[in-house]
Amino acid sequence: MAKKNKKNSKINQKIRKYFDDDPFDVGVERVSAHTLSEMFATLGIYDIDQSKDMLTKMARILWSEADSGFRSDILRFFASDGRVYKSTTPKEPNIDREDKIETLIGELDVTHEEAALLHEAFADVRSKKITIEKMESKLRHIRYNLKKERIERKVDGVFDIDDSLEFNASFHYVLYGQSFHKILTLNTKVYEYEYLQDCDEAQLVEEILEEKERVIAKKQQEIEIFIKNLADPHPYLTQKEIAGALRATPPKTKVSYPLLKEGILSSIIAGELGDVEIELHDEELLVRMRESIKLPYAEISQEYTLELHVELNSLLENIWEANELDFSGAVNESKREHEEQFLSDLQTLAQECGTYATLLHLSKEALYTKVYEVLLELLPASLVISPKITRKCVRRFVHNIHDEILKKQRYELLARTIRDFKNLFPTARDMRRKLTLHIGPTNSGKTYQAMKKLKNADTGYYLAPLRLLALEGYEELRESGIEASLITGEEQIVSEDATHISSTIEMVNFDVDVDVCVIDEVQMIDDRDRGWAWANAIIGAPAKEIIMTGSPNVKEAVVALAKYLGEELEIIEFERKNPLTLLDVSTHEKDVQNGTAIIAFSRRDVLKLKQIFSKYFSVSVVYGNLSPEVRREEARRFRAGETQILVATDAIAMGLNMPIKTILFSKAEKFDGVNDRSLLPSEIHQISGRAGRFGLHENGYVGALSGDVLNVIKKNFHKEAKPITIPFKVMANLDHIKLVGSILEEKSLHEILKFFAKNMEFDGPFIATNLDDMLEVSVLVDQYDLDIAAKYHLACAPLTLKSPYIVAAYESYLGALEKKMPISYTPPPLQGSCAQTADELLRAEDMVKEISLYLWLSYRFGDYFVDVNKARATRGVLNKFIENSLQQNQLATKCRMCGAPLPLNSTYGICQACFKKNYAGRGVSSRGYRKR
């Protein structure tokens, strides 16, 4: 990209030669229509309006949007012509900075000194930025400063930051038979900026001198009154100490009374408070004294050092004016605050230690006794329990009780119900639940009937497989006049008056009991990575009635689960509401009709198909890497008729009800996260069912783009889907992780998860779910000093491990959490309003995923993720960028080695030149297949 920009920049400079140093967009206006027509013919572009305005407009578009190859051709055309298209607009001469400064100074009436200062002021300013107005403004400021400097010399003083004149004066002291002079620093009144600038200099000097005399006289009078009013004898100071203090006080201090030596102050305060230590500062006096406190839940008196902060000026005022010194109120208040803080910190420490000793069921006295055993030897004289001391205490406390805990855990473990999985959901077990299963093909009304019952219930839960469907469920409830809340991993819209909740299935709250809970797409219980969430929800959702909706092949599994739970199960079977017809022959791309959805099984294939069909149709695009907001917008465009066809992955198999008339498969195999394999009958049924929506298209059609694919679809279309069978996958929750970790004495999440995956057994139809991704993430998490709960939550985050961009952001979050630092969100830069290449689009999609990760973590670590609103706002900008990109007809694909554009629909990731350079002659044929 950098090389391309550099090349374009050179071309931009060279083209100016033929336009009288104007840029192409300006100079092209002076080129005749005939010459422009010749230029387009040279470039091989013929189908264009020959009017001058249109030719000029198209030339500008071609120059601004084309790659450097076209720009080079345009440059060669004008170079071969050799003509220079002169500008009729007079050009302002380009003079350098020094010449411009000299020219502008010549327009001003300035002295040599002012000219030199102006040169200095504009020495680093760009020539274009230097104007006569700025020069005049700077000159006024220079003259103002010069004027102040002259006045300062004449009145023997210095203006401070407030434009008050600061000066020194000698004052006469007469006391106790002594006479001496002392220099003090004084200030006149403050002079306004405008007054100093506008007033005559001689007048100002005269006025300031008069003000100085007035201030000096006033100060001398204050000194004489101060000396006259001194108590004699003085209760705190001897005559020698008074005279010495007046002689020794600095000319300028931050207090309004004469300073006293630290030794004198120490003696005076010790007379009031006993044995103390003092520390003298500019504006306060720090007094340290010994105190003691009785520790709670123990017969222990702990001595400590109390620090008393005394305002210095008030203390000096009371001493000099011989007022009675009473520190009792300040001491008592400081002692109260200090001890309250200590007791609060002690309570927090005891509570933290208590969390590690829960299994021991310690009494308050026993807990505090164990805490004092580790705290008192670390506690400083200040009685301050710092974070460092807290960490040390907790570590030592845990070490001290380790053997007791281990012994207790082993006994507790025998009584835990972890093996009988259903007992991990006590709220559900305490209810008399009814299970209802709605099964049937797509477009049979099973979900509609379930939602109807949910709406009629007083309270309810809708558990969706996707955030997009949870949002649609939330909106449907709200549109029906039902107060509802939305809860997903990265977004929560909570209403205090809500009677219903729409949620992604992983976010179900097992402690909130409702009347009806709808669990959508229950066949997902067989999913390799997420099936545990459906198993947990069916077993643990605390509702009087659980309504599950899914495909017919889930029937046996739900029957087995109901038998394990010992709960009533009603099965209601639904039939498809309109016919679904399998096409006899494959459909050529030119024969595709409006209202068709073309199915691919990778993002790359979807974008390639979009480019192919954009030649004939306006196209909407849906695939899993897109954010839910973008998927929803693309679906809306298709529903609204803004686009004619849809190109999508099997992401449309769940939800996203759209007016699809025909489903066409582009392939009959997919990558399932482990291997490439043929489509299963259940997958073909689920996807095909999207064709022909009841009330929109009475008939639905299913076909393929090629005969080979159609044969596979025909072979499996009428097959029954393989029944889902036991065992069900279940997931280790935080309690499991903590328990296994404590018994193994293991802090590594990776080791705990490995143990759980290999060794955990259950009494019932369950096995531990696949933890491969979580295990991979745990290797990253274990590199940081975090507690096991934080590690577990971080390992559960929606992280795309194959994206270096997202992994890098994730690791930066881990580092910040380890240091307990706030984690801000910085919006990424975007080039233009849409992506120009597939790689740019993928990067924008990854940016949205990073925001999803940020928002998900913000609900678990709210104190640290501080830019939630900014992240949400940026997600909106990025989604708009992606939507704009998807509406482009073409997205360029580049060679992954050299970055050169690849031909449309290239099946390879590198260009022919790079292939020949790097692979030709190394056992690979020219067609890209390895030689045998």
mmCIF file of N, CA and C in Angstrom, residues 449-528:
data_model
loop_
_atom_site.group_PDB
_atom_site.id
_atom_site.type_symbol
_atom_site.label_atom_id
_atom_site.label_comp_id
_atom_site.label_asym_id
_atom_site.label_seq_id
_atom_site.Cartn_x
_atom_site.Cartn_y
_atom_site.Cartn_z
ATOM 1 N N GLN A 449 -46.131 -20.495 17.718
ATOM 2 C CA GLN A 449 -47.025 -20.941 18.783
ATOM 3 C C GLN A 449 -46.364 -20.826 20.157
ATOM 4 N N ALA A 450 -45.058 -21.109 20.209
ATOM 5 C CA ALA A 450 -44.342 -20.988 21.483
ATOM 6 C C ALA A 450 -44.307 -19.536 21.946
ATOM 7 N N MET A 451 -44.026 -18.607 21.013
ATOM 8 C CA MET A 451 -43.976 -17.191 21.369
ATOM 9 C C MET A 451 -45.356 -16.677 21.765
ATOM 10 N N LYS A 452 -46.384 -17.216 21.143
ATOM 11 C CA LYS A 452 -47.756 -16.822 21.487
ATOM 12 C C LYS A 452 -48.053 -17.169 22.947
ATOM 13 N N LYS A 453 -47.630 -18.372 23.358
ATOM 14 C CA LYS A 453 -47.845 -18.791 24.742
ATOM 15 C C LYS A 453 -46.995 -17.966 25.698
ATOM 16 N N LEU A 454 -45.793 -17.625 25.269
ATOM 17 C CA LEU A 454 -44.902 -16.794 26.093
ATOM 18 C C LEU A 454 -45.530 -15.419 26.334
ATOM 19 N N LYS A 455 -46.105 -14.835 25.303
ATOM 20 C CA LYS A 455 -46.715 -13.509 25.425
ATOM 21 C C LYS A 455 -47.916 -13.521 26.369
ATOM 22 N N ASN A 456 -48.638 -14.644 26.393
ATOM 23 C CA ASN A 456 -49.818 -14.730 27.254
ATOM 24 C C ASN A 456 -49.465 -15.019 28.713
ATOM 25 N N ALA A 457 -48.219 -15.382 28.982
ATOM 26 C CA ALA A 457 -47.798 -15.689 30.352
ATOM 27 C C ALA A 457 -47.550 -14.400 31.130
ATOM 28 N N ASP A 458 -47.721 -14.470 32.445
ATOM 29 C CA ASP A 458 -47.460 -13.295 33.292
ATOM 30 C C ASP A 458 -45.982 -12.934 33.297
ATOM 31 N N THR A 459 -45.113 -13.954 33.332
ATOM 32 C CA THR A 459 -43.666 -13.723 33.281
ATOM 33 C C THR A 459 -43.064 -14.759 32.353
ATOM 34 N N GLY A 460 -41.943 -14.411 31.726
ATOM 35 C CA GLY A 460 -41.376 -15.375 30.788
ATOM 36 C C GLY A 460 -39.966 -15.051 30.369
ATOM 37 N N TYR A 461 -39.340 -16.062 29.771
ATOM 38 C CA TYR A 461 -37.972 -15.989 29.281
ATOM 39 C C TYR A 461 -37.957 -16.486 27.847
ATOM 40 N N TYR A 462 -37.290 -15.773 26.926
ATOM 41 C CA TYR A 462 -37.039 -16.287 25.577
ATOM 42 C C TYR A 462 -35.535 -16.449 25.425
ATOM 43 N N LEU A 463 -35.074 -17.680 25.190
ATOM 44 C CA LEU A 463 -33.651 -17.987 25.071
ATOM 45 C C LEU A 463 -33.339 -18.266 23.609
ATOM 46 N N ALA A 464 -32.512 -17.398 23.022
ATOM 47 C CA ALA A 464 -32.225 -17.467 21.588
ATOM 48 C C ALA A 464 -30.812 -17.986 21.350
ATOM 49 N N PRO A 465 -30.579 -18.599 20.193
ATOM 50 C CA PRO A 465 -29.231 -19.082 19.886
ATOM 51 C C PRO A 465 -28.276 -17.982 19.453
ATOM 52 N N LEU A 466 -28.820 -16.835 19.015
ATOM 53 C CA LEU A 466 -27.989 -15.752 18.495
ATOM 54 C C LEU A 466 -28.425 -14.429 19.105
ATOM 55 N N ARG A 467 -27.460 -13.491 19.202
ATOM 56 C CA ARG A 467 -27.778 -12.148 19.706
ATOM 57 C C ARG A 467 -28.822 -11.473 18.817
ATOM 58 N N LEU A 468 -28.732 -11.722 17.497
ATOM 59 C CA LEU A 468 -29.686 -11.135 16.559
ATOM 60 C C LEU A 468 -31.104 -11.613 16.849
ATOM 61 N N LEU A 469 -31.257 -12.915 17.126
ATOM 62 C CA LEU A 469 -32.588 -13.444 17.414
ATOM 63 C C LEU A 469 -33.076 -12.995 18.786
ATOM 64 N N ALA A 470 -32.150 -12.837 19.730
ATOM 65 C CA ALA A 470 -32.553 -12.313 21.043
ATOM 66 C C ALA A 470 -33.097 -10.899 20.892
ATOM 67 N N LEU A 471 -32.464 -10.090 20.040
ATOM 68 C CA LEU A 471 -32.950 -8.731 19.800
ATOM 69 C C LEU A 471 -34.307 -8.754 19.122
ATOM 70 N N GLU A 472 -34.497 -9.648 18.144
ATOM 71 C CA GLU A 472 -35.795 -9.743 17.475
ATOM 72 C C GLU A 472 -36.872 -10.192 18.458
ATOM 73 N N GLY A 473 -36.532 -11.141 19.345
ATOM 74 C CA GLY A 473 -37.490 -11.576 20.354
ATOM 75 C C GLY A 473 -37.867 -10.445 21.288
ATOM 76 N N TYR A 474 -36.867 -9.660 21.693
ATOM 77 C CA TYR A 474 -37.106 -8.496 22.566
ATOM 78 C C TYR A 474 -38.047 -7.500 21.886
ATOM 79 N N GLU A 475 -37.768 -7.214 20.607
ATOM 80 C CA GLU A 475 -38.603 -6.247 19.886
ATOM 81 C C GLU A 475 -40.024 -6.789 19.687
ATOM 82 N N GLU A 476 -40.143 -8.080 19.428
ATOM 83 C CA GLU A 476 -41.476 -8.674 19.250
ATOM 84 C C GLU A 476 -42.290 -8.569 20.541
ATOM 85 N N LEU A 477 -41.655 -8.825 21.679
ATOM 86 C CA LEU A 477 -42.358 -8.696 22.957
ATOM 87 C C LEU A 477 -42.781 -7.251 23.205
ATOM 88 N N ARG A 478 -41.878 -6.326 22.914
ATOM 89 C CA ARG A 478 -42.189 -4.905 23.132
ATOM 90 C C ARG A 478 -43.326 -4.444 22.216
ATOM 91 N N GLU A 479 -43.305 -4.901 20.956
ATOM 92 C CA GLU A 479 -44.357 -4.520 20.017
ATOM 93 C C GLU A 479 -45.716 -5.091 20.418
ATOM 94 N N SER A 480 -45.696 -6.154 21.210
ATOM 95 C CA SER A 480 -46.950 -6.739 21.699
ATOM 96 C C SER A 480 -47.413 -6.090 23.000
ATOM 97 N N GLY A 481 -46.751 -4.997 23.389
ATOM 98 C CA GLY A 481 -47.150 -4.272 24.593
ATOM 99 C C GLY A 481 -46.641 -4.892 25.882
ATOM 100 N N ILE A 482 -45.610 -5.743 25.790
ATOM 101 C CA ILE A 482 -45.065 -6.421 26.975
ATOM 102 C C ILE A 482 -43.777 -5.741 27.396
ATOM 103 N N GLU A 483 -43.683 -5.377 28.664
ATOM 104 C CA GLU A 483 -42.461 -4.753 29.187
ATOM 105 C C GLU A 483 -41.384 -5.837 29.292
ATOM 106 N N ALA A 484 -40.276 -5.634 28.576
ATOM 107 C CA ALA A 484 -39.261 -6.686 28.496
ATOM 108 C C ALA A 484 -37.861 -6.106 28.661
ATOM 109 N N SER A 485 -36.925 -6.992 29.007
ATOM 110 C CA SER A 485 -35.502 -6.656 29.073
ATOM 111 C C SER A 485 -34.757 -7.512 28.057
ATOM 112 N N LEU A 486 -33.617 -6.975 27.572
ATOM 113 C CA LEU A 486 -32.738 -7.696 26.658
ATOM 114 C C LEU A 486 -31.404 -7.932 27.357
ATOM 115 N N ILE A 487 -30.943 -9.184 27.365
ATOM 116 C CA ILE A 487 -29.666 -9.508 28.007
ATOM 117 C C ILE A 487 -28.873 -10.414 27.073
ATOM 118 N N THR A 488 -27.752 -9.866 26.560
ATOM 119 C CA THR A 488 -26.820 -10.674 25.762
ATOM 120 C C THR A 488 -25.428 -10.480 26.350
ATOM 121 N N GLY A 489 -24.474 -11.180 25.781
ATOM 122 C CA GLY A 489 -23.125 -11.113 26.328
ATOM 123 C C GLY A 489 -22.519 -9.735 26.267
ATOM 124 N N GLU A 490 -22.928 -8.898 25.280
ATOM 125 C CA GLU A 490 -22.306 -7.585 25.123
ATOM 126 C C GLU A 490 -23.303 -6.432 25.157
ATOM 127 N N GLU A 491 -24.552 -6.718 25.465
ATOM 128 C CA GLU A 491 -25.547 -5.643 25.500
ATOM 129 C C GLU A 491 -26.642 -5.987 26.498
ATOM 130 N N GLN A 492 -26.999 -5.026 27.345
ATOM 131 C CA GLN A 492 -28.072 -5.248 28.303
ATOM 132 C C GLN A 492 -28.987 -4.032 28.330
ATOM 133 N N ILE A 493 -30.250 -4.260 27.999
ATOM 134 C CA ILE A 493 -31.265 -3.211 28.108
ATOM 135 C C ILE A 493 -32.243 -3.698 29.168
ATOM 136 N N VAL A 494 -32.078 -3.188 30.377
ATOM 137 C CA VAL A 494 -32.821 -3.721 31.522
ATOM 138 C C VAL A 494 -33.911 -2.738 31.931
ATOM 139 N N SER A 495 -35.119 -3.223 32.003
ATOM 140 C CA SER A 495 -36.254 -2.425 32.475
ATOM 141 C C SER A 495 -36.648 -2.926 33.865
ATOM 142 N N GLU A 496 -36.774 -1.998 34.806
ATOM 143 C CA GLU A 496 -37.159 -2.389 36.166
ATOM 144 C C GLU A 496 -38.565 -2.967 36.211
ATOM 145 N N ASP A 497 -39.407 -2.601 35.229
ATOM 146 C CA ASP A 497 -40.792 -3.083 35.204
ATOM 147 C C ASP A 497 -40.968 -4.310 34.312
ATOM 148 N N ALA A 498 -39.878 -4.870 33.829
ATOM 149 C CA ALA A 498 -39.966 -5.978 32.873
ATOM 150 C C ALA A 498 -40.598 -7.218 33.515
ATOM 151 N N THR A 499 -41.501 -7.831 32.754
ATOM 152 C CA THR A 499 -42.066 -9.122 33.161
ATOM 153 C C THR A 499 -41.469 -10.257 32.336
ATOM 154 N N HIS A 500 -40.843 -9.902 31.198
ATOM 155 C CA HIS A 500 -40.258 -10.899 30.304
ATOM 156 C C HIS A 500 -38.811 -10.518 30.005
ATOM 157 N N ILE A 501 -38.024 -11.524 29.687
ATOM 158 C CA ILE A 501 -36.614 -11.330 29.339
ATOM 159 C C ILE A 501 -36.322 -12.074 28.048
ATOM 160 N N SER A 502 -35.676 -11.371 27.098
ATOM 161 C CA SER A 502 -35.171 -12.022 25.890
ATOM 162 C C SER A 502 -33.655 -12.054 26.001
ATOM 163 N N SER A 503 -33.080 -13.232 25.832
ATOM 164 C CA SER A 503 -31.670 -13.406 26.166
ATOM 165 C C SER A 503 -31.015 -14.405 25.229
ATOM 166 N N THR A 504 -29.711 -14.254 24.999
ATOM 167 C CA THR A 504 -28.967 -15.338 24.380
ATOM 168 C C THR A 504 -28.881 -16.476 25.391
ATOM 169 N N ILE A 505 -28.809 -17.690 24.902
ATOM 170 C CA ILE A 505 -28.998 -18.846 25.785
ATOM 171 C C ILE A 505 -27.900 -18.962 26.829
ATOM 172 N N GLU A 506 -26.665 -18.485 26.494
ATOM 173 C CA GLU A 506 -25.585 -18.569 27.479
ATOM 174 C C GLU A 506 -25.795 -17.629 28.659
ATOM 175 N N MET A 507 -26.679 -16.630 28.505
ATOM 176 C CA MET A 507 -26.859 -15.610 29.538
ATOM 177 C C MET A 507 -28.067 -15.865 30.434
ATOM 178 N N VAL A 508 -28.668 -17.036 30.352
ATOM 179 C CA VAL A 508 -29.843 -17.319 31.178
ATOM 180 C C VAL A 508 -29.483 -17.232 32.661
ATOM 181 N N ASN A 509 -30.389 -16.640 33.420
ATOM 182 C CA ASN A 509 -30.202 -16.512 34.866
ATOM 183 C C ASN A 509 -30.952 -17.654 35.545
ATOM 184 N N PHE A 510 -30.206 -18.561 36.176
ATOM 185 C CA PHE A 510 -30.814 -19.747 36.773
ATOM 186 C C PHE A 510 -31.450 -19.468 38.132
ATOM 187 N N ASP A 511 -31.440 -18.202 38.555
ATOM 188 C CA ASP A 511 -32.029 -17.852 39.845
ATOM 189 C C ASP A 511 -33.326 -17.061 39.701
ATOM 190 N N VAL A 512 -33.741 -16.736 38.464
ATOM 191 C CA VAL A 512 -34.965 -15.955 38.225
ATOM 192 C C VAL A 512 -36.051 -16.892 37.731
ATOM 193 N N ASP A 513 -37.061 -17.159 38.576
ATOM 194 C CA ASP A 513 -38.120 -18.087 38.172
ATOM 195 C C ASP A 513 -39.234 -17.350 37.438
ATOM 196 N N VAL A 514 -39.767 -17.988 36.375
ATOM 197 C CA VAL A 514 -40.808 -17.397 35.532
ATOM 198 C C VAL A 514 -41.889 -18.443 35.280
ATOM 199 N N ASP A 515 -42.955 -18.003 34.585
ATOM 200 C CA ASP A 515 -44.040 -18.935 34.258
ATOM 201 C C ASP A 515 -43.709 -19.782 33.035
ATOM 202 N N VAL A 516 -43.194 -19.121 31.975
ATOM 203 C CA VAL A 516 -42.903 -19.830 30.725
ATOM 204 C C VAL A 516 -41.508 -19.464 30.253
ATOM 205 N N CYS A 517 -40.761 -20.471 29.804
ATOM 206 C CA CYS A 517 -39.451 -20.245 29.201
ATOM 207 C C CYS A 517 -39.427 -20.936 27.848
ATOM 208 N N VAL A 518 -39.166 -20.153 26.779
ATOM 209 C CA VAL A 518 -39.060 -20.701 25.428
ATOM 210 C C VAL A 518 -37.586 -20.873 25.087
ATOM 211 N N ILE A 519 -37.186 -22.115 24.761
ATOM 212 C CA ILE A 519 -35.818 -22.408 24.349
ATOM 213 C C ILE A 519 -35.849 -22.716 22.861
ATOM 214 N N ASP A 520 -35.309 -21.802 22.049
ATOM 215 C CA ASP A 520 -35.410 -21.902 20.597
ATOM 216 C C ASP A 520 -34.269 -22.743 20.032
ATOM 217 N N GLU A 521 -34.537 -23.383 18.879
ATOM 218 C CA GLU A 521 -33.541 -24.168 18.143
ATOM 219 C C GLU A 521 -32.874 -25.200 19.048
ATOM 220 N N VAL A 522 -33.686 -26.036 19.707
ATOM 221 C CA VAL A 522 -33.177 -26.966 20.715
ATOM 222 C C VAL A 522 -32.292 -28.048 20.102
ATOM 223 N N GLN A 523 -32.366 -28.255 18.772
ATOM 224 C CA GLN A 523 -31.471 -29.234 18.152
ATOM 225 C C GLN A 523 -30.007 -28.823 18.281
ATOM 226 N N MET A 524 -29.757 -27.568 18.666
ATOM 227 C CA MET A 524 -28.389 -27.109 18.892
ATOM 228 C C MET A 524 -27.746 -27.794 20.099
ATOM 229 N N ILE A 525 -28.506 -28.579 20.831
ATOM 230 C CA ILE A 525 -27.951 -29.329 21.959
ATOM 231 C C ILE A 525 -26.863 -30.301 21.483
ATOM 232 N N ASP A 526 -26.880 -30.599 20.167
ATOM 233 C CA ASP A 526 -25.877 -31.510 19.604
ATOM 234 C C ASP A 526 -24.667 -30.769 19.048
ATOM 235 N N ASP A 527 -24.635 -29.432 19.187
ATOM 236 C CA ASP A 527 -23.532 -28.646 18.638
ATOM 237 C C ASP A 527 -22.235 -28.955 19.387
ATOM 238 N N ARG A 528 -21.171 -29.100 18.626
ATOM 239 C CA ARG A 528 -19.878 -29.490 19.196
ATOM 240 C C ARG A 528 -19.372 -28.503 20.230
#
